[in-house]
Amino acid sequence: MRRWGASRISSATVAWAVVAALVLLQLVCFGLPFSRWVEAGIKGLLVAMLAVGMALIYRANRVVNFAQADLGNVPAGFAVSFLLFWGWPYLVSLGAGLVLAVVLGAVVEMAFIRRFRTSPRLVVTVATIGITQLLVVLGILVPRWWGRNAAGERPAVPFDWKFTPSFRWAFWKPEAGGLILNAHHLIALFAAPAAMLGVAWFLNRSRLGTAIRASAERSDRAAMLGIPVGRLHTVVWAISAALAFLALFLRSGIQGVPYGVASSLPSLLVALGALVIGRMEHLPTVAVTAVVLTMLEAGVRWRYDDAPGLAYAIMAAAVFVALLAQRSGTTRRDTDTTSSWRGAEEIRPLPAALAANEWVRTLRVTLAGLAVLFVVMVPRLFEVDTVIKATAVVAFAVIGMSLVVLTGWSGQISFGQMALSGIGAAVGATVTTRWHVDLTLSLLLGGAAAAVAALVVGLPALRLRGMYLAVTTFALALATEFWVLNGRFFGWFPRPSTQVARLPLFGRLSIASTNRFYWYSLVVLALVYLGLRGIRRSRTGRAVVAVRENERAAQSYSIGAVRARLTAFVISGFVAGVGGVLLVHGSTAFDIKNYGAGDSFTVFISAVIGGLGSLGGAVLGALYLRGTQWFITDQAWQLLSTGFGVLLVLLILPGGLGSLWVTLRDTVVRLLTGRRVNEPDAVVIATVDSVDSVDSVEEAPA
């Protein structure tokens, strides 16, 4: 008990030390005028409410809720519309919106999240992204019910109050005139802390809050004691939605009503960074860190107003350094967090006896031959633009395989996979345009560069369990998009106007044409598939999966958990870099817009939709998400590629399209052989070999 208490005190001390260092960094290096400093602090309080809401849901469901901000977008749209279009009083509109937020949070939990309670947490994460896009559409439609557009509108102040903060100190820069704060700033200054303190009191002092904390610690034991865990989760989602509504409603008076997405990617980085520094659950640290990071962002933007993207890189570096200072948890609860983030179950192979059946073997060879024939004949069957898109699908399938390695095998999450692909693409394009290196060597160099980047990022993050790698890679994605691969700051990579030529392989075999490069990409896809399949069957692959399944048991067999996870991430980075080189040579130009942070979420969704249980799931996911966008012209069917379509697929197939393939395979095998795939081996062997003697069946091994 003493060691556990010391570890907890040490973790809290480290967290507050990191917060103090961030405050010092902002004051010394990125000073603000005092009025702007106060305004940034107020905006930080609003972001803190979003971060606290995310922390509550993480405690209850062990899932990062990407729909947190948009949970408040819809009720905030109603409340502002009541205020602007119907002329309701401020407090009445606020109360009505609060009621709508509580109802919306409960409905989302009961209608969607509860359906995934037995699914892997990765699937629930993607479901929240789908819920986000659904809520975005609803948020846009709300003002249109009044036939108006509320985007950018600011509600009138409820009372007359103005103040210009002024204070002289060396850390605060002088400003002519200063910023005038109004009643909206004053309300937010008091309402946001009051709301968070109210949530803290509710969790610590009320019986319902005690039950919520108990179920968050061990939900299975709480359910055995008769605690209604499902209802408590509904309460948590309702509280989180109320916090999101307050944040969005108060922000509308300061910055105007948001249009579409309620939270930008940088704001998401602030919230996730606060969660990481607060160890995902320590609410006071989460709230204070969100305020400090928001003020740091404002300071960087104020100093480098001509380069706002630099703020993302500096914030990413701050989060990265904060992770270096974190200590790995050793409690059972920390270990349980790891297991809850494991990927989907791997697709089980057919039993050897069934696979040897003549009908099954013939059908497999026939289907494989038809699939290969169709894929190879694509350039002969379709136009050039379709072949170009098909080549891009192949490249995205390679990138998706990198996520199967990281998430499906290792149970880790990356929201920066396209950043690794972008690094590989930049290196591959550079060596091709400047040094005229063979494309095959460019693939290896680009993959190696992405692997090195994965190694650097993974060293601090993979020491910790849970969502830390996800936050680190997301920070990497923003830093790469706005700084590392931004031509304004660096010039070592080719510009978008520079053509990336497809040089002859080994100086002899031309692949410059669209058709030949498509076939070359297929060969690369096949080689990556075979290579990863071999790694999975090797000791390295078995060690990675063993750590995912049971870290302590794996360590008892002298398997280093951190080394295994880091190996998986490095392999994943290499494969992502190879996919990036294919992408840049397919488009014949390098443009960082193709490797943005938002694209990393798209690739992650694609991998989960396809199924993380097999490498083939990455191909299915790329075909589904990109195919419905590029190859289907009917707008009704294109809905399948939207958040609503993704959510619908996950509701029907929580295991992804790969699980559907397994179900169809097992059904066909049962029809051909008359036996189920999951029957005992003794029965299957007896059936396949047509053994008539009952004694021989009894003598077969169990």
mmCIF file of C-alpha atoms in Angstrom, residues 62 86 215 323 494 525 574 598 662 665:
data_model
loop_
_atom_site.group_PDB
_atom_site.id
_atom_site.type_symbol
_atom_site.label_atom_id
_atom_site.label_comp_id
_atom_site.label_asym_id
_atom_site.label_seq_id
_atom_site.Cartn_x
_atom_site.Cartn_y
_atom_site.Cartn_z
ATOM 1 C CA ARG A 62 -12.870 3.393 -21.238
ATOM 2 C CA TRP A 86 -37.922 33.730 -30.818
ATOM 3 C CA SER A 215 -18.399 1.298 -11.437
ATOM 4 C CA LEU A 323 4.685 12.411 -21.974
ATOM 5 C CA PRO A 494 9.749 18.886 -53.513
ATOM 6 C CA LEU A 525 0.782 -4.865 -51.979
ATOM 7 C CA PHE A 574 7.712 1.218 -42.199
ATOM 8 C CA GLY A 598 -7.941 14.497 -40.720
ATOM 9 C CA VAL A 662 -15.856 -15.099 -41.957
ATOM 10 C CA ARG A 665 -17.058 -18.516 -45.375
#
